[in-house]
mmCIF file of C-alpha atoms in Angstrom:
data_model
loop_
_atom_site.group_PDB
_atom_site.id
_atom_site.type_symbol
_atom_site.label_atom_id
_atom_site.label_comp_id
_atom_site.label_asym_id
_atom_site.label_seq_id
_atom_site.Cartn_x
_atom_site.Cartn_y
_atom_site.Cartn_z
ATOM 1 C CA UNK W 4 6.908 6.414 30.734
ATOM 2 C CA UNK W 5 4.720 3.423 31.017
ATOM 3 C CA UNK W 6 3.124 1.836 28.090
ATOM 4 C CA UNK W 7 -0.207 2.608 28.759
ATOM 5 C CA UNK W 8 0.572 6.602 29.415
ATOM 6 C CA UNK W 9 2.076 6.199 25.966
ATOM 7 C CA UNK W 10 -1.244 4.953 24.616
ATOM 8 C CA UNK W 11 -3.149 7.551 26.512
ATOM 9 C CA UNK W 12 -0.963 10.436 25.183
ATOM 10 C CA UNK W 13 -1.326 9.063 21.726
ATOM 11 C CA UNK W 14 -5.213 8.812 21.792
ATOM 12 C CA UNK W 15 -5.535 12.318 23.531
ATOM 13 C CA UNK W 16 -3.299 13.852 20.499
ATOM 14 C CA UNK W 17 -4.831 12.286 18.102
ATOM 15 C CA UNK W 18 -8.006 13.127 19.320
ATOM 16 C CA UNK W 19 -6.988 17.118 20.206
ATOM 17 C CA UNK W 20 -5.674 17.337 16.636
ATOM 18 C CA UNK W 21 -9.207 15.907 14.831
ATOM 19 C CA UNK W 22 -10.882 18.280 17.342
ATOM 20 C CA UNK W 23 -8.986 20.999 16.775
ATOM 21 C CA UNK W 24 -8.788 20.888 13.035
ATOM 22 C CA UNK W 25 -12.939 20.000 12.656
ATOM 23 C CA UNK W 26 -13.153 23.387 15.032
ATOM 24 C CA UNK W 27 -11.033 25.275 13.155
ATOM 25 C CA UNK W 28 -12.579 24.391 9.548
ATOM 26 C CA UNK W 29 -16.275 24.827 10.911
ATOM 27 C CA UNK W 30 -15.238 28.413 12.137
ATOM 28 C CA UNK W 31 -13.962 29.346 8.890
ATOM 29 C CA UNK W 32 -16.846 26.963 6.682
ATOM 30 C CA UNK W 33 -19.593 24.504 7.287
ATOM 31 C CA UNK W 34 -19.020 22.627 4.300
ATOM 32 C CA UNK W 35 -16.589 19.912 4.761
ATOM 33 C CA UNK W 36 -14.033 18.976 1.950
ATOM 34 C CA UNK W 37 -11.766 16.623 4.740
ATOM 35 C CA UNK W 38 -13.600 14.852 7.426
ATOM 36 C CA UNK W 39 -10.459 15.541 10.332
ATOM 37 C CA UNK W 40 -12.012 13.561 12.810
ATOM 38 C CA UNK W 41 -12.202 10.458 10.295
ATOM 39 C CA UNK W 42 -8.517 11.458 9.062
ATOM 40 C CA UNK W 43 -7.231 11.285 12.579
ATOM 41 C CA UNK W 44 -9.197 8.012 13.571
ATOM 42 C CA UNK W 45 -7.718 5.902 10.397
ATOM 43 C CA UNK W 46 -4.350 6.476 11.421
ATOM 44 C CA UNK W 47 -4.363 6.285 15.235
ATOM 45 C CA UNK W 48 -5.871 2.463 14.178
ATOM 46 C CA UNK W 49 -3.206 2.264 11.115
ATOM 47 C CA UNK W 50 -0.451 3.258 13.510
ATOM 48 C CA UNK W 51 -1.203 2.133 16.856
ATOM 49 C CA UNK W 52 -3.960 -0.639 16.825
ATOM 50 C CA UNK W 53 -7.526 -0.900 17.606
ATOM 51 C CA UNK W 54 -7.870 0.438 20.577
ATOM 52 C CA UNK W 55 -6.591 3.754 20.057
ATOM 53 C CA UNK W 56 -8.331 3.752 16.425
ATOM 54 C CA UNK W 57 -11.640 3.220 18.103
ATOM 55 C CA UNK W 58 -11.079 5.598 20.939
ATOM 56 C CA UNK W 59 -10.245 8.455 18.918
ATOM 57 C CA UNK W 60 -12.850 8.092 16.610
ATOM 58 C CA UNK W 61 -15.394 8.111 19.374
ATOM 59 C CA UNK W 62 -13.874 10.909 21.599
ATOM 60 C CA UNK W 63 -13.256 13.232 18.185
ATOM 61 C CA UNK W 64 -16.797 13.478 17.089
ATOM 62 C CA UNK W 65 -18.098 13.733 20.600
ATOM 63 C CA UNK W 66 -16.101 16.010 21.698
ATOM 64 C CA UNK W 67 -15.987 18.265 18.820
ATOM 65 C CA UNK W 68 -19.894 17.899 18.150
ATOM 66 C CA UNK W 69 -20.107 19.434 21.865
ATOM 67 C CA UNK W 70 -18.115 22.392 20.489
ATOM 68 C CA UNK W 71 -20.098 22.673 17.116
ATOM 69 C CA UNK W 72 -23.489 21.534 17.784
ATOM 70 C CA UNK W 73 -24.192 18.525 19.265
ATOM 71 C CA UNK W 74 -27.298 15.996 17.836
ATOM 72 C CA UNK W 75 -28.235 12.767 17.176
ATOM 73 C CA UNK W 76 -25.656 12.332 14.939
ATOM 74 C CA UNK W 77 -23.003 13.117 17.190
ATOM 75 C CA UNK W 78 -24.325 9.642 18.070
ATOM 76 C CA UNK W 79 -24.458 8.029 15.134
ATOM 77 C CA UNK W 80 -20.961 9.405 14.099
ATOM 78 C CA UNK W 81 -18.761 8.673 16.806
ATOM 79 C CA UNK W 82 -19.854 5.189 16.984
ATOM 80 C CA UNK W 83 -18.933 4.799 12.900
ATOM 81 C CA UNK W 84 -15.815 6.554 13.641
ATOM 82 C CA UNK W 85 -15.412 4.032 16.397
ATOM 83 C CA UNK W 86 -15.762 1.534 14.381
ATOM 84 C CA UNK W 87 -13.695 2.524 11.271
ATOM 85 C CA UNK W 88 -10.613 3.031 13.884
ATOM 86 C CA UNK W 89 -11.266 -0.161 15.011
ATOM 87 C CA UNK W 90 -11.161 -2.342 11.624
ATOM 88 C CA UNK W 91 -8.038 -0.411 11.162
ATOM 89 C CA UNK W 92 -6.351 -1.260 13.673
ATOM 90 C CA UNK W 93 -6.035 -5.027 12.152
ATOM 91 C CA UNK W 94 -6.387 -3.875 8.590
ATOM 92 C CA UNK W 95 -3.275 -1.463 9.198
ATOM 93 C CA UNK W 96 -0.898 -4.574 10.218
ATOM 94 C CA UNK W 97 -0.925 -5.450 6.583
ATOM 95 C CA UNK W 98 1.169 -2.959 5.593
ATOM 96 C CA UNK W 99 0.042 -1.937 2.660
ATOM 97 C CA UNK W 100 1.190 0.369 0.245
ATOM 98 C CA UNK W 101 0.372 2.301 -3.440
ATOM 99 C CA UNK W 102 -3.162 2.142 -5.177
ATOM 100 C CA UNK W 103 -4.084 -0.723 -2.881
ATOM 101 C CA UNK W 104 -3.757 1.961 0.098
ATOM 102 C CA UNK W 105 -5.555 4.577 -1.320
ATOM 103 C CA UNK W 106 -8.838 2.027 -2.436
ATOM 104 C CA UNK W 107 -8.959 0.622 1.454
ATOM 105 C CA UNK W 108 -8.966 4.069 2.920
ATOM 106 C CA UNK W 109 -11.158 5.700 0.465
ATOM 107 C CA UNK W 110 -13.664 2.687 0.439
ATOM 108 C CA UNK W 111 -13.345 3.539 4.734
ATOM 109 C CA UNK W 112 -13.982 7.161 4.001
ATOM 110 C CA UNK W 113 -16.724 6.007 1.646
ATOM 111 C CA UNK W 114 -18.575 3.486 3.984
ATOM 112 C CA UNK W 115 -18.546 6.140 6.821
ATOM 113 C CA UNK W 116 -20.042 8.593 4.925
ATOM 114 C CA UNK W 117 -22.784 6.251 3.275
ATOM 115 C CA UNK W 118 -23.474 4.340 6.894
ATOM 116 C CA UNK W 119 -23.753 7.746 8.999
ATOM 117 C CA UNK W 120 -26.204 9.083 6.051
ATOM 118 C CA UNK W 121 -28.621 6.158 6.149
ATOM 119 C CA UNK W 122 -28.700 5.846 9.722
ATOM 120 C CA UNK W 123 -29.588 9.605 10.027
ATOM 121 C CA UNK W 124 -32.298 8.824 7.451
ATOM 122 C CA UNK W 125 -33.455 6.119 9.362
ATOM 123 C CA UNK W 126 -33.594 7.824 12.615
ATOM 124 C CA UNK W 127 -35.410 10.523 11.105
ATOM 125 C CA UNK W 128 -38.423 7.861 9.554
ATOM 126 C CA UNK W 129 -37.370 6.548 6.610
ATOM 127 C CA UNK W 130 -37.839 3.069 5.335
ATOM 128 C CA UNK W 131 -34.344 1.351 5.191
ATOM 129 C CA UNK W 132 -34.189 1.141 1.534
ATOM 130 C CA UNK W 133 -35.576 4.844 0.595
ATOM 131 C CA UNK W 134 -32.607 5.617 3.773
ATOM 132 C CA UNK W 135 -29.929 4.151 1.450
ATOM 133 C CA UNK W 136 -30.911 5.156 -2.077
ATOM 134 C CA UNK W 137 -31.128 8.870 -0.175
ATOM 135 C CA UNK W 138 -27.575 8.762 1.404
ATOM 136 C CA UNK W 139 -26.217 7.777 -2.091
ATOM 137 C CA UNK W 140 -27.970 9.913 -3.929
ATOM 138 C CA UNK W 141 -26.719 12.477 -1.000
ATOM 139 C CA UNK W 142 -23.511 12.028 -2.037
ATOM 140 C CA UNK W 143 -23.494 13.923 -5.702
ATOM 141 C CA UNK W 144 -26.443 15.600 -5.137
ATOM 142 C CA UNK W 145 -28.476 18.260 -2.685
ATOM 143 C CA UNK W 146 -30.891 16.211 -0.988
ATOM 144 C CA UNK W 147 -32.823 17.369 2.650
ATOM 145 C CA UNK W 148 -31.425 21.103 2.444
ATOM 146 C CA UNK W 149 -28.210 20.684 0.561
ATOM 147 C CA UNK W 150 -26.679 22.960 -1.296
ATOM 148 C CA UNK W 151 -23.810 21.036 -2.943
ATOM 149 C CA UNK W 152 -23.133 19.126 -5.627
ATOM 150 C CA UNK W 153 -20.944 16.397 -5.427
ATOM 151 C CA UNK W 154 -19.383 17.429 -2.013
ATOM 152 C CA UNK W 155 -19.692 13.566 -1.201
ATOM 153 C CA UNK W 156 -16.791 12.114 -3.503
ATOM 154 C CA UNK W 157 -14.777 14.805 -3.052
ATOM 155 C CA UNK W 158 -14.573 14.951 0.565
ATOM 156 C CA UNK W 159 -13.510 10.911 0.182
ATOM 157 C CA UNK W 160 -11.045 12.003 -2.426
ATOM 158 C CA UNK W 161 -9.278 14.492 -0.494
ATOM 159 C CA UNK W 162 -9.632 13.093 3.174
ATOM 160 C CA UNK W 163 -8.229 10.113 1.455
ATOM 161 C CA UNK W 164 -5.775 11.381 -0.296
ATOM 162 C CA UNK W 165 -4.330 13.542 3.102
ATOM 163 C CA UNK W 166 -4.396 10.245 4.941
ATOM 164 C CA UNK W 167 -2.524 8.342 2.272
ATOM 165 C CA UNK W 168 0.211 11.268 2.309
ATOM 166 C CA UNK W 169 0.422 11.130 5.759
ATOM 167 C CA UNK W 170 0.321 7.607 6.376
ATOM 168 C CA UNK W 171 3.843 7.633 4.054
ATOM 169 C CA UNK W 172 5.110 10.708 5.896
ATOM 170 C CA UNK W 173 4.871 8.890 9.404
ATOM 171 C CA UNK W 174 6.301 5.787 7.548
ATOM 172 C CA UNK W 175 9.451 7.246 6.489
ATOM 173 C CA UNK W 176 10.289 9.203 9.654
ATOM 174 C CA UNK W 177 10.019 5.627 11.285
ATOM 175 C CA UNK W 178 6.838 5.478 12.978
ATOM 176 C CA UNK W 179 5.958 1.677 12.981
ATOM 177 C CA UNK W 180 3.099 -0.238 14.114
ATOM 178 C CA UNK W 181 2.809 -1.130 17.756
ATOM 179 C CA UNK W 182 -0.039 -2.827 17.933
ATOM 180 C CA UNK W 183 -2.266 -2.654 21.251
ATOM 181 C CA UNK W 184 0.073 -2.076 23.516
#
């Protein structure tokens, strides 16, 4: 098997799973406690380098937005997820480990769900400033139709948190960095 049917198996995996699992969770709940697609992004770019980190962030929310209900913020999301794979696939070459982890991934998680918000908010008229203090604010409380309280920390918390776990599971079966291969 060449290299690069390696990295296309890996990026169509990745990006089944984060489809599969978004799918799954949306048929059973709209309200979303562990952003999959995000999950599987971070570590295709931990794991296996930009390329497949931005790939599967872009494919996962496009692909499973076409499934769910597809917007302008299928848009705005892939392209964040795109992006978030792609800073780790150079932050995930330090190899780091612990609290340190946890704070880089859950700052990710926490910049993807701040960034999509504002941009939203900004598509839909907003000045950039009343966009941001809205998609914080969004974050612990209903804002624009919604229902929840707090929902934004604890969907970081806990799609950080499965990451981490994983991340350390793949690490001690043996599944290394490869880098852009």
């Amino acid at each position: 098997m060449t290299a690069r049917s390696v990295k296309l198996s890996l990026i169509a995996l990745f990006t089944s799973l984060a489809v599969l699992f978004r799918y799954a969770k949306n048929v059973v709940t709209m309200v979303q406690f562990i952003n999959f697609p995000l999950m599987f992004t971070i570590i295709g770019g931990m794991f296996f380098g930009y390329k497949t980190g931005c790939l599967v962030g872009i494919l996962s929310y496009v692909l499973s937005d076409v499934l769910i209900f597809p917007g302008v913020w299928t848009v705005v999301d892939s392209l964040l997820a795109g992006f978030i794979g792609f800073l780790w696939g150079f932050i995930g070459r330090n190899r780091r480990v612990g609290v340190e982890l946890f704070v880089w991934i859950y700052l990710s998680v926490f910049l993807f769900d701040i960034l999509s918000s504002v941009l939203l908010y900004i598509v839909m008229g907003l000045e950039p400033i009343n966009a941001l203090v809205w998609g914080f604010i969004g974050l612990f409380l209903p804002v624009f139709g919604g229902s929840l309280v707090g929902v934004g920390p604890v969907t970081e918390f806990f799609t950080s948190f499965l990451i981490y776990i994983t991340y350390g599971e793949l690490r001690k079966r043996g599944v290394l960095f490869e880098g852009d291969f």
